[in-house]
XYZ file of C-alpha atoms in Angstrom:
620
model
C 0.000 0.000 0.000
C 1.593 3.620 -0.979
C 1.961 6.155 1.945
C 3.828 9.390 1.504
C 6.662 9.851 0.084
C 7.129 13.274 0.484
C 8.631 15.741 3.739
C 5.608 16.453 4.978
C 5.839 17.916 8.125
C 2.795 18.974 10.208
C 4.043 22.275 10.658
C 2.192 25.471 9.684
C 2.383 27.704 6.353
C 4.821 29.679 8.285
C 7.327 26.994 7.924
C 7.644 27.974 3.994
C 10.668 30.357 3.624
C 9.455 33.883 2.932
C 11.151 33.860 -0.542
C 9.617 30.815 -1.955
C 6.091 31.638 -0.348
C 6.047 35.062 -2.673
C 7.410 33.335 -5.667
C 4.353 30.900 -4.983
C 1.627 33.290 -4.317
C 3.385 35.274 -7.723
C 3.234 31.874 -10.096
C -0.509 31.597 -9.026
C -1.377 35.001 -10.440
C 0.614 34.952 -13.198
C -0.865 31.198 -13.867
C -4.449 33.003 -13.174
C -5.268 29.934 -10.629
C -7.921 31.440 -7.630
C -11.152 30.431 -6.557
C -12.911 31.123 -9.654
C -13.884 27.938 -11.025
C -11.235 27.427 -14.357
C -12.406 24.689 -16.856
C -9.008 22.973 -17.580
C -8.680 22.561 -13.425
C -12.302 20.696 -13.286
C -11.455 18.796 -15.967
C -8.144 17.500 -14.039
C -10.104 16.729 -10.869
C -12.807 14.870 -12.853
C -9.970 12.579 -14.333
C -8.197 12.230 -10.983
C -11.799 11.289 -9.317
C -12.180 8.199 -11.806
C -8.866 6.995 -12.181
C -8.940 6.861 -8.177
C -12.729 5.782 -7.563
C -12.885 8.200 -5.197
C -16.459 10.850 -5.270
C -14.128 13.743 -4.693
C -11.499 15.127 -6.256
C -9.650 18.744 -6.220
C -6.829 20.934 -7.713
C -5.952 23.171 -4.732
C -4.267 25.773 -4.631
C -2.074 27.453 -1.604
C -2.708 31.435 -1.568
C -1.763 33.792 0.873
C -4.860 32.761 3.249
C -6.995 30.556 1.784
C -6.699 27.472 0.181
C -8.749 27.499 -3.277
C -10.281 25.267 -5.594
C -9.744 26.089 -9.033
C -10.689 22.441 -10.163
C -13.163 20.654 -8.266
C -15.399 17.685 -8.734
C -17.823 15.540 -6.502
C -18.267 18.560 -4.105
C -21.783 20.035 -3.750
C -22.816 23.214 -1.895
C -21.726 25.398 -0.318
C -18.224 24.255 -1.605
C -18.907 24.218 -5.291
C -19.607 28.219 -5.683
C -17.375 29.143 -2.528
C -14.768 26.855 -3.535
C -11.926 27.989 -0.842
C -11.397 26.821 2.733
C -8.617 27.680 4.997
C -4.707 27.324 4.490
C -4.039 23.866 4.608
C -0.392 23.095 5.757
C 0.360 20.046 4.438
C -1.091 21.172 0.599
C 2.116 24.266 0.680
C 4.626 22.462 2.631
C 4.226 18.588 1.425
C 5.418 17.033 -1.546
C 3.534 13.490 -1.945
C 0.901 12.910 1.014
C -1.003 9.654 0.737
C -2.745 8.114 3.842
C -5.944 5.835 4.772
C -7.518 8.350 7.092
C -6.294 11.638 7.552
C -8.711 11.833 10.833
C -6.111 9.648 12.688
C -2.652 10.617 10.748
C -1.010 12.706 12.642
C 0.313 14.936 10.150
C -3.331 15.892 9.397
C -5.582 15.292 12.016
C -5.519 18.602 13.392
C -6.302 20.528 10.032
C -9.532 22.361 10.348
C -10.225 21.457 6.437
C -10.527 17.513 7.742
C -13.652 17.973 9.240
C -14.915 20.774 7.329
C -14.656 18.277 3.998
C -15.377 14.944 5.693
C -12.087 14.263 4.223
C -11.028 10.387 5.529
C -9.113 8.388 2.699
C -6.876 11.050 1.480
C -4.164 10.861 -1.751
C -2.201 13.989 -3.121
C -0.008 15.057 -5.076
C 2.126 18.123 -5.557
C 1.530 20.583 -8.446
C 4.817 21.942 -8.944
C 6.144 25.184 -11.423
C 9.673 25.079 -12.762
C 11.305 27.017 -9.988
C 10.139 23.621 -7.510
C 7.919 25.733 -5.949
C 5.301 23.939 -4.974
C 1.942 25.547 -5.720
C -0.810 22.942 -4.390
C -1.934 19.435 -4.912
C -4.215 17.557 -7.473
C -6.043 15.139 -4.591
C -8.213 12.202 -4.507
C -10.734 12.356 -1.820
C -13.129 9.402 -0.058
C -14.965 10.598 2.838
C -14.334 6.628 4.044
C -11.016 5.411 4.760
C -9.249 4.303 1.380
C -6.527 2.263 0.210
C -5.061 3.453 -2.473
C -3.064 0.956 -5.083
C 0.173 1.803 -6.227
C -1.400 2.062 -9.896
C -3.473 4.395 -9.013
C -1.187 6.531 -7.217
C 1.176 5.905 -10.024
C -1.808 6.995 -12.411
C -2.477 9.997 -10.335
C 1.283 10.991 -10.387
C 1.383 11.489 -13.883
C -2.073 13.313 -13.987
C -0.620 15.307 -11.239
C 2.331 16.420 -13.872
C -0.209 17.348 -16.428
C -2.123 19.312 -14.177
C 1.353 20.969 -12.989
C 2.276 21.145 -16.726
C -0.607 22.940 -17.789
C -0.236 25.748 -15.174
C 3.831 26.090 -16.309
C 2.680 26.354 -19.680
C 0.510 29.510 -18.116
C 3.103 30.837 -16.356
C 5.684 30.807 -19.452
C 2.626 32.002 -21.586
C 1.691 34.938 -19.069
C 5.413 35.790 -18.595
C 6.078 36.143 -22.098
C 3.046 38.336 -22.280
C 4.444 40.642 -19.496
C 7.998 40.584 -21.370
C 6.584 41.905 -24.870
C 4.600 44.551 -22.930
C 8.398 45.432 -21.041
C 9.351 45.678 -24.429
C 6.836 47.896 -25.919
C 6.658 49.889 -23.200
C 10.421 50.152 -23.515
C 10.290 50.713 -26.890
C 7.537 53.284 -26.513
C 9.716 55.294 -24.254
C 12.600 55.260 -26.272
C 10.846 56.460 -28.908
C 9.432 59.134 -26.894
C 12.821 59.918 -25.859
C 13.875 60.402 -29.656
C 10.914 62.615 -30.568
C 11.625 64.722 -27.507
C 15.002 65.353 -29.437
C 13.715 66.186 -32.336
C 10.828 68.320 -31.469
C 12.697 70.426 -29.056
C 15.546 70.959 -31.191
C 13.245 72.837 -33.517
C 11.782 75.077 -30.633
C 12.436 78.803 -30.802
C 10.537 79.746 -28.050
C 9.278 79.187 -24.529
C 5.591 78.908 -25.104
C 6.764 76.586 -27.852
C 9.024 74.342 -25.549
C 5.745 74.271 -23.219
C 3.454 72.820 -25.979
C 5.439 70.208 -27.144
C 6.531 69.062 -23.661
C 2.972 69.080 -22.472
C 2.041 67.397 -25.496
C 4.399 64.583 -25.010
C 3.949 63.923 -21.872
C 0.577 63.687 -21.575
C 0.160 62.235 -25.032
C 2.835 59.337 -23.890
C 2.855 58.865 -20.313
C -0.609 59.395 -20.148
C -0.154 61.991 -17.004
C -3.143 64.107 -16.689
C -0.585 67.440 -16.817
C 2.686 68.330 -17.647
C 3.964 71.892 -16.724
C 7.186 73.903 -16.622
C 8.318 76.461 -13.932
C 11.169 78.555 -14.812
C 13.711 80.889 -13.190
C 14.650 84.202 -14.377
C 17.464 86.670 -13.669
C 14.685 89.484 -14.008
C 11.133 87.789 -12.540
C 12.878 85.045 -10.400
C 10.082 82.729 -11.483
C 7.288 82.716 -13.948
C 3.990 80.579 -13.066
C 3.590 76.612 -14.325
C 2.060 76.463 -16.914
C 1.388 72.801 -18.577
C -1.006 71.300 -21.177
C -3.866 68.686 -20.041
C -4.629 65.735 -22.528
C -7.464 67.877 -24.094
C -5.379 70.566 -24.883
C -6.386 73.139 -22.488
C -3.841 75.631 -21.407
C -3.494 75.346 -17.473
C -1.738 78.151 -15.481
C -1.256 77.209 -12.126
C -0.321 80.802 -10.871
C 1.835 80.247 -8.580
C 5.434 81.149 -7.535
C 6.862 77.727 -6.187
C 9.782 80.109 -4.361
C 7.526 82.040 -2.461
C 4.522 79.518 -1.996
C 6.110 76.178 -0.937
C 5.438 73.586 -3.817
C 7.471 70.543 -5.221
C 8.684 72.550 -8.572
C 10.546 74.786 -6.355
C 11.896 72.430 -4.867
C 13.041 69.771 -7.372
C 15.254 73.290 -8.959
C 16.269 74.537 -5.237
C 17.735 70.869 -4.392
C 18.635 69.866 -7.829
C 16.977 66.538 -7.382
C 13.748 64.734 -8.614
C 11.283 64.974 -6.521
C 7.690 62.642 -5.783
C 5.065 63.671 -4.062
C 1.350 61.215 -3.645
C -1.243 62.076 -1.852
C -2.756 65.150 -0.120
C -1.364 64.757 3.133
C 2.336 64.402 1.720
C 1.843 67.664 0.324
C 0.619 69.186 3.561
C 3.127 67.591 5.994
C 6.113 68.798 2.797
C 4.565 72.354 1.972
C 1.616 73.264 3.970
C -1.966 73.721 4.226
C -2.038 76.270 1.522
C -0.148 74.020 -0.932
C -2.200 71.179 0.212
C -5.205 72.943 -0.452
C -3.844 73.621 -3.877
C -3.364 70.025 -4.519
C -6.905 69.511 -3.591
C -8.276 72.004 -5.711
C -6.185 70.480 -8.854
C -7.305 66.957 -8.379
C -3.537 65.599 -8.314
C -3.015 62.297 -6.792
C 0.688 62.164 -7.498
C 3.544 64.130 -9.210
C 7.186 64.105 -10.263
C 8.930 67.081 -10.502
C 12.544 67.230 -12.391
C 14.824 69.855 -12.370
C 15.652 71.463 -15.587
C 19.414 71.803 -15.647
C 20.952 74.138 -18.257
C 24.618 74.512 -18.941
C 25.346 76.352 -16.447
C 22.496 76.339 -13.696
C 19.248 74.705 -13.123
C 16.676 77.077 -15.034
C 13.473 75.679 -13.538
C 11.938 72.286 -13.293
C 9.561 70.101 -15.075
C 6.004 68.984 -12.930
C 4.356 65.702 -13.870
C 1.247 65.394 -12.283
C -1.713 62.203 -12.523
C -5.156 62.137 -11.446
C -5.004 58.884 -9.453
C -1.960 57.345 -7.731
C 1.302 56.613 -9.953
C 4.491 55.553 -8.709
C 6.953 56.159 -11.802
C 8.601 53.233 -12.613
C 12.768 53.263 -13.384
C 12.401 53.624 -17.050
C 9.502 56.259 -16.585
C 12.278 58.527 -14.208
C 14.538 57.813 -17.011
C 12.187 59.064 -19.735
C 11.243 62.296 -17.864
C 14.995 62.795 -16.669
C 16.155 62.419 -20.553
C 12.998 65.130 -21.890
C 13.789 67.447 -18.853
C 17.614 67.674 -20.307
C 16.234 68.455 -23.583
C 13.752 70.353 -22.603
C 16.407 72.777 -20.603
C 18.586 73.306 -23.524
C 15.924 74.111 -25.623
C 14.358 76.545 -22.789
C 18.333 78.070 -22.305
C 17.975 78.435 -26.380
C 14.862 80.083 -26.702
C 15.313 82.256 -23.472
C 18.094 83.747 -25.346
C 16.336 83.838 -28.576
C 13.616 85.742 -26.564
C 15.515 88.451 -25.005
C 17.400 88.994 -28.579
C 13.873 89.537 -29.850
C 12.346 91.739 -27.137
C 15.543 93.567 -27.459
C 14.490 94.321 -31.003
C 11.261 94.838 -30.169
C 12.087 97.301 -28.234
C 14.356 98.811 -30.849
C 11.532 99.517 -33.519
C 9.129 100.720 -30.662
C 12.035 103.050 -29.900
C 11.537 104.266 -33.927
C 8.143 105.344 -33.065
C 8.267 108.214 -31.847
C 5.565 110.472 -30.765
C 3.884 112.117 -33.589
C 4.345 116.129 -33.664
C 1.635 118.709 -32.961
C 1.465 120.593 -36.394
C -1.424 123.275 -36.851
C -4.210 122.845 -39.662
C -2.778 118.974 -39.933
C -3.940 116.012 -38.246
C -1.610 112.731 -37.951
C -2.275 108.653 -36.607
C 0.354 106.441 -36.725
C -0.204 102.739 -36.450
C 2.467 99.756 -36.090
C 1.378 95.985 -35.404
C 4.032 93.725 -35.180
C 3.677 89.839 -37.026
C 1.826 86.999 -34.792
C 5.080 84.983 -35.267
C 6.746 86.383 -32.051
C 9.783 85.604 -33.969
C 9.530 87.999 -36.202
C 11.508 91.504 -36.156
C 12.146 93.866 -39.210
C 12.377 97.177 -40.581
C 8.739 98.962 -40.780
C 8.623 101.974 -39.467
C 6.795 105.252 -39.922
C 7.885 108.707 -39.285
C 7.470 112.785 -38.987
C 9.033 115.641 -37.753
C 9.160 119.125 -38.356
C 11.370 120.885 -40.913
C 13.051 124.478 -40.723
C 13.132 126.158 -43.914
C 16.149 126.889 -45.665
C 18.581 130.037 -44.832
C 17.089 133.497 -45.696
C 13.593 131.646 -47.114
C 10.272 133.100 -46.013
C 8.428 129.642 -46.426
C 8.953 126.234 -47.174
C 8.412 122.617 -46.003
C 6.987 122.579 -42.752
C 6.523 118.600 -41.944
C 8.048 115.670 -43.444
C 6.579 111.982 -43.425
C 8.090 108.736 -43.973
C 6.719 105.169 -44.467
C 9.427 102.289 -44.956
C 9.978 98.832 -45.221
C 13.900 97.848 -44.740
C 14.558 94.048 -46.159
C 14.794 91.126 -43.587
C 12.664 90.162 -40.735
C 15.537 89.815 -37.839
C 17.550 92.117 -35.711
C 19.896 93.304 -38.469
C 16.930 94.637 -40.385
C 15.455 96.082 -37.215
C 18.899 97.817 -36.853
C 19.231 98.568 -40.318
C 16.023 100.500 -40.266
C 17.338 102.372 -36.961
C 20.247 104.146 -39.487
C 18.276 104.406 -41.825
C 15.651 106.482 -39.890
C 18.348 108.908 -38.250
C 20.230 109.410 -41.802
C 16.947 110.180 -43.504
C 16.429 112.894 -40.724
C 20.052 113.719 -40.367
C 19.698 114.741 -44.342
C 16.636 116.597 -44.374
C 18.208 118.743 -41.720
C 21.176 119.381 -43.438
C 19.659 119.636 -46.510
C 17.394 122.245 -46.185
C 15.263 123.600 -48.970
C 16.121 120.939 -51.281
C 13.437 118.105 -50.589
C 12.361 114.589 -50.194
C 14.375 113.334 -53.045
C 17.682 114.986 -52.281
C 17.355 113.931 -48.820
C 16.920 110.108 -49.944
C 19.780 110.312 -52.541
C 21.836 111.489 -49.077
C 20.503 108.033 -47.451
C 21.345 106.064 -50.098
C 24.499 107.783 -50.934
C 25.599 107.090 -47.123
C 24.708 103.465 -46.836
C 26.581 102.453 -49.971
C 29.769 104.313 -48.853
C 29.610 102.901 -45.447
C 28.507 99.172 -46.652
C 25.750 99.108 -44.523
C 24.261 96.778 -47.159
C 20.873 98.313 -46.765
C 17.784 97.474 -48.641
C 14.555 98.325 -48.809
C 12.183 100.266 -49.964
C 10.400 104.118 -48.923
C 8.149 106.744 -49.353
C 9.205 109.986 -48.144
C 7.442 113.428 -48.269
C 7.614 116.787 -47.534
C 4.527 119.065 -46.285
C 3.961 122.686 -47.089
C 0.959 124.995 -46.034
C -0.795 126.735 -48.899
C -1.350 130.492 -48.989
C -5.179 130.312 -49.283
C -5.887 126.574 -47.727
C -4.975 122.764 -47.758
C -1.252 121.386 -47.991
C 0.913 120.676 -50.366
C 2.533 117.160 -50.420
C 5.864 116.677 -52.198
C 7.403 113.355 -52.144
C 9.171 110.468 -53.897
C 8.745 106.930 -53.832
C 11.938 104.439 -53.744
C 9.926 101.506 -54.558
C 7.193 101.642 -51.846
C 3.626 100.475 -52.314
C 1.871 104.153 -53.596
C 0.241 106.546 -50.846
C -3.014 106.492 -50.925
C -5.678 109.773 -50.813
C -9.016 110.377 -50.321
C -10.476 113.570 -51.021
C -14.899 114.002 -50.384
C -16.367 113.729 -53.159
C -13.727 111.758 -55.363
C -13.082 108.169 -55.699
C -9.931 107.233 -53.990
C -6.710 108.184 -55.628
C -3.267 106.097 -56.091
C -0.200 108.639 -55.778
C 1.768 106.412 -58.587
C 4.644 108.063 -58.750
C 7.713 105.590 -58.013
C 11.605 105.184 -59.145
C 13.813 102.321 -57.690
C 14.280 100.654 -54.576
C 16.903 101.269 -52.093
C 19.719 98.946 -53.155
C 23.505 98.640 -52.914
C 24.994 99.679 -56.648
C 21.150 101.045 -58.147
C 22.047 105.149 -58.467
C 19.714 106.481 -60.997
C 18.233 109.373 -58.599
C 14.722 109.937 -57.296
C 12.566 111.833 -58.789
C 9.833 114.166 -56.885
C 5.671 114.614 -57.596
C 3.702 117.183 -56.349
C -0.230 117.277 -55.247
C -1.941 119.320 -53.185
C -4.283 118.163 -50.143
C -7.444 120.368 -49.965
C -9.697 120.159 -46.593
C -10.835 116.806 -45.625
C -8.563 114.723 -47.454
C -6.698 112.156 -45.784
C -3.351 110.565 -47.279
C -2.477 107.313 -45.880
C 1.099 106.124 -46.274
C 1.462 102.167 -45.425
C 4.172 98.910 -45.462
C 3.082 96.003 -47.069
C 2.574 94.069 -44.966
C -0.966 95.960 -44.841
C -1.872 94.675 -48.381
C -0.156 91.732 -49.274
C -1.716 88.124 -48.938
C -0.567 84.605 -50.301
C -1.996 83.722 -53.147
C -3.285 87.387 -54.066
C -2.213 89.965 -56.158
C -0.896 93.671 -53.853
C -2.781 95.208 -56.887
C -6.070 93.663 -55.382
C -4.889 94.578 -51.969
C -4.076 98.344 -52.821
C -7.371 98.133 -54.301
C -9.510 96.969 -51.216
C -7.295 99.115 -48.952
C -8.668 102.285 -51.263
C -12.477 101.184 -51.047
C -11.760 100.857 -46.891
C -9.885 104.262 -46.902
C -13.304 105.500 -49.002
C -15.639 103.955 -46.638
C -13.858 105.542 -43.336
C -12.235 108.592 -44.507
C -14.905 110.540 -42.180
C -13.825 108.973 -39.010
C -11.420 109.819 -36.488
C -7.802 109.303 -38.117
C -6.672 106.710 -34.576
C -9.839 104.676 -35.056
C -9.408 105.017 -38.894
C -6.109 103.079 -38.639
C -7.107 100.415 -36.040
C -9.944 100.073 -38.471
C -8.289 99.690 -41.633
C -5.228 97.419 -40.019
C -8.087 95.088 -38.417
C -10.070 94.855 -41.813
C -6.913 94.183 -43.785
C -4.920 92.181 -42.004
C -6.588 90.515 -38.703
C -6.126 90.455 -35.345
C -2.458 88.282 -35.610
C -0.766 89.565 -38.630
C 1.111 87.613 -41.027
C 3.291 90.200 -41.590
C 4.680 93.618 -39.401
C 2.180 96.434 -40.617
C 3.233 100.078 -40.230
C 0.693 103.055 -41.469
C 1.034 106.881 -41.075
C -1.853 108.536 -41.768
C -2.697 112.608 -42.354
C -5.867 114.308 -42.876
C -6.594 118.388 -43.869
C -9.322 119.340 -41.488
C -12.698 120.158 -43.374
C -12.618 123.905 -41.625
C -9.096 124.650 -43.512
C -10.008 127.100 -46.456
C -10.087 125.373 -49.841
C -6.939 125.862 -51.499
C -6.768 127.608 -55.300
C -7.025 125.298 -58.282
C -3.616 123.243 -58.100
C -1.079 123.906 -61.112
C 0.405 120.344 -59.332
C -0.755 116.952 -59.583
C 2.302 117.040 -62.472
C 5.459 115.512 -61.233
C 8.140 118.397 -60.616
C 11.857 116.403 -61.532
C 14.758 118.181 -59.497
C 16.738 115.843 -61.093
C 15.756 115.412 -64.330
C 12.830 114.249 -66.585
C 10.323 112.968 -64.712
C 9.894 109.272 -64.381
């Protein structure tokens, strides 16, 4: 008659070593084996309970307090829908265990799950994984006392290694499962990693560098928000601002150096830094950032500091809805983006302040309009949406003194221009350009616009300035019995525009060549007088021009708006016609300079004008 063969000692589950009871309880999960009843298992027990006559028969496994019946047959209720009892000793310690009557062994007598299954003849053996961990038992059970054959033991043995085989087969199956998800999820990162590279490497600004971090982030990572806080010489720190997954912009407003709060410091420490839970943040920062949290809905977040080349800039926040512990290759993703994401910030920082320093260059240019009697003036600049973009519009009047020993003369002069580029240099350019033109009139005096542009142009060639570009520039002249006069030549320039009541709209044609390096065939000068209530409106093109569209049909729209609003106040007239033109977010810089002849000026004689007058030679 078989008895066991195994170790079995009548011990409790504490006797397992702690390593191989968690490598046991981890097989079972990975094998999927619990109380829930598992087809493959019953079919095992119902084999086992015919090759051993016995009406009972189980697969059993050992979890971390119960013992559970995956396979089960013979058993009615309430054991067939609870199927689990408790830990049963023998079943995680034993190898083998067959006996007569378990009620009188002594290495099972005392197990509560005796009585509880009226368990006499008893016969099991081990279900083992490949580690020799043993899992549980396939059993035969008679609720008499049973002798048990060595056939049928032997016959059970080998069922027992099918049964045990099937649940490796799991195991590998479920581990292999687990190992291709490792490697997507590796794979996944790297290649977020790689497109972090690329993406910021193309940034030019720090709004930019936000929107493709947040985008990442949340896109890949599936955080619920992604944010940046950064530190500046001038405004030590700016608020976070990060991106949720449906795009909406998210300011946090708040300074993490003077409101405790993990950004601050993750860039104060230099270290990563994980926060979970409410209470974390209050014991950490206080009830004010704690409230915060609250009012966010964060459950955890990782903050990284944003180290530049040569000190930490700001720091990157990670933040998720419900509890996340970032794994190792999640720290190494966001460690890896915030290095990228710091050069780029360094990059565009700098790009930034080279751009408000132009900025404030061609703001500079603008300089308040004069007061000038029986003449009204508006200026208007809009710089491009593209933040990026600086260049050389610019619009401009002053007074003129007339010439030595002269009783009259110019008394104004008006520029619109457009140097080439849209950068700094052009910015700068059109800074020269703007002093020369003034520095010649004033030198010049008495000899006009076009004497005072060959002087600009002149100067920039014999310095090597390399300036392009193109101008109108006029000179102004009260008339005896009403109106103005308006001289001017145009190097190139979209023509000025006027409106006089009662006329259509009027293009000022007149034009000669651009500004440009090695082009010297002189300017030539057209005169036309201004009678009461017209308004001239000089412009850049920037005004007129759209892809895809002729600047004839855009001079020509510009006119019919000019028509339409000449009556209205020359500020509002500008804002109008800028708006109508060219939108709220300009593709292009737009500069416009416009003058109007009251209505209550005199009307002036019958022009002789309107003819060109050539001060240097026939007229173009």
């Amino acid at each position: 008659m078989a008895q066991d063969s195994g170790p079995g000692s009548g011990g409790s589950a504490g006797a397992v070593p702690p390593a191989q009871e968690a490598a046991r309880l981890l097989a079972l999960e990975q094998a999927g084996l619990s109380s829930a009843p598992d087809e493959g298992m019953d079919r095992f027990a119902r084999l086992a309970a015919g090759i051993a006559d016995a009406p009972v028969a189980l697969v059993c496994v050992a979890g971390a307090e119960h013992l559970s019946f995956p396979g089960l047959a013979g058993l009615g209720a309430p054991w067939s829908k609870l199927r689990k009892t408790g830990l049963c000793a023998e079943v995680v310690s034993a190898g083998r265990l067959v006996v007569p009557d378990a009620r009188t062994d002594p290495r099972t007598r005392d197990e509560a799950v005796i009585d509880e299954l009226s368990v006499a003849g008893y016969a099991g053996l081990p279900l083992v994984d490949d580690d020799g961990v043993v899992l549980g038992s396939l059993c035969a059970i008679d609720h008499r006392p049973h002798e048990w054959p060595d056939h049928v033991v032997d016959a059970l043995t080998d069922l027992a290694e099918a049964c045990a085989a099937e649940i490796r087969l799991r195991i590998v199956t479920r581990r292999v499962e687990e190992a291709r998800g490792e490697t997507a999820a590796l794979l996944a990162r790297s290649d977020l990693v790689r497109r972090a590279s690329e993406v910021l490497a193309d940034t030019t600004g720090v709004d930019q560098v936000r929107h493709q971090v947040g985008e990442l982030i949340t896109g890949d990572l599936q955080a619920s928000f992604a944010g940046i806080s950064l530190e500046q010489e001038r405004t030590p720190w700016d608020a976070t601002e990060g991106r949720w997954p449906d795009g909406t912009v998210q300011d946090l407003a708040v300074d993490p150096v003077v409101t405790p709060w993990p950004t601050g410091r993750a860039a104060r420490e230099k270290r990563t830094v994980t926060v979970h839970g409410t209470e974390a943040v209050r014991v950490g920062y206080g009830a004010e950032a704690a409230d915060r949290w609250e009012r966010l809905g964060f459950a955890s977040m990782v903050c990284v500091p944003l180290t530049g080349t040569r000190r930490v800039i700001g720091a990157l926040a990670v933040a998720w809805r419900r509890a996340h512990e970032p794994d190792l290759g999640e720290l190494a993703v966001l460690t890896a983006t915030a290095a990228y994401a710091a050069r780029a910030l360094e990059r565009a920082l700098f790009i930034d302040e080279r751009i408000d320093v132009a900025r404030q260059l061609q703001d500079a240019m603008l300089t308040e309009l004069p007061q000038v009697e029986g003449l009204e003036l508006a200026g208007l600049y809009r710089p491009a949406a593209a933040r990026d973009r600086v260049g050389g519009d610019w619009y401009d009047a002053y007074g003129l003194l007339p010439a030595e020993g002269a009783s009259g003369g110019p008394t104004l002069a008006a520029t619109i221009g457009d140097i080439t580029g849209h950068d700094i240099r052009a910015a700068t350019l059109m800074g020269q350009a703007r002093s020369m033109l003034r520095q010649a009139d004033h030198d010049h005096p008495g000899l006009g616009p076009a004497a005072a542009v060959e002087a600009l142009h002149h100067s920039t060639t014999t310095l090597d300035l390399g300036l392009t570009g193109t101008l109108v520039h006029a000179h102004l002249t009260p008339r005896t019995h009403g109106g103005w006069e308006l001289l001017w030549t145009n190097a190139g320039h979209p023509p000025p525009l006027l409106a006089v009541p009662g006329t259509p709209c009027r293009l000022l044609t007149g034009h000669d060549m651009m500004l440009y390096p090695g082009l010297d065939e002189g300017w030539h000068e057209h005169r036309q007088p201004l009678p009461p209530g017209s308004t001239l409106l000089l412009y850049t093109d920037g005004l007129v021009e759209r892809r895809g569209e002729d600047i004839e049909a855009g001079v020509e729209r510009l006119g019919a708006f000019l028509t339409e609003g000449a009556d209205l106040p020359l500020e509002r007239l500008t804002g109008e016609l800028t708006h109508r033109m060219a939108g709220e977010e300009p593709g292009d810089d737009v500069a416009l300079l416009a003058l109007r002849v009251p209505l209550d000026a005199p009307a002036p004689p019958d022009p002789a004008g309107g003819n060109p007058v050539d001060r240097r030679g026939p007229a173009a």
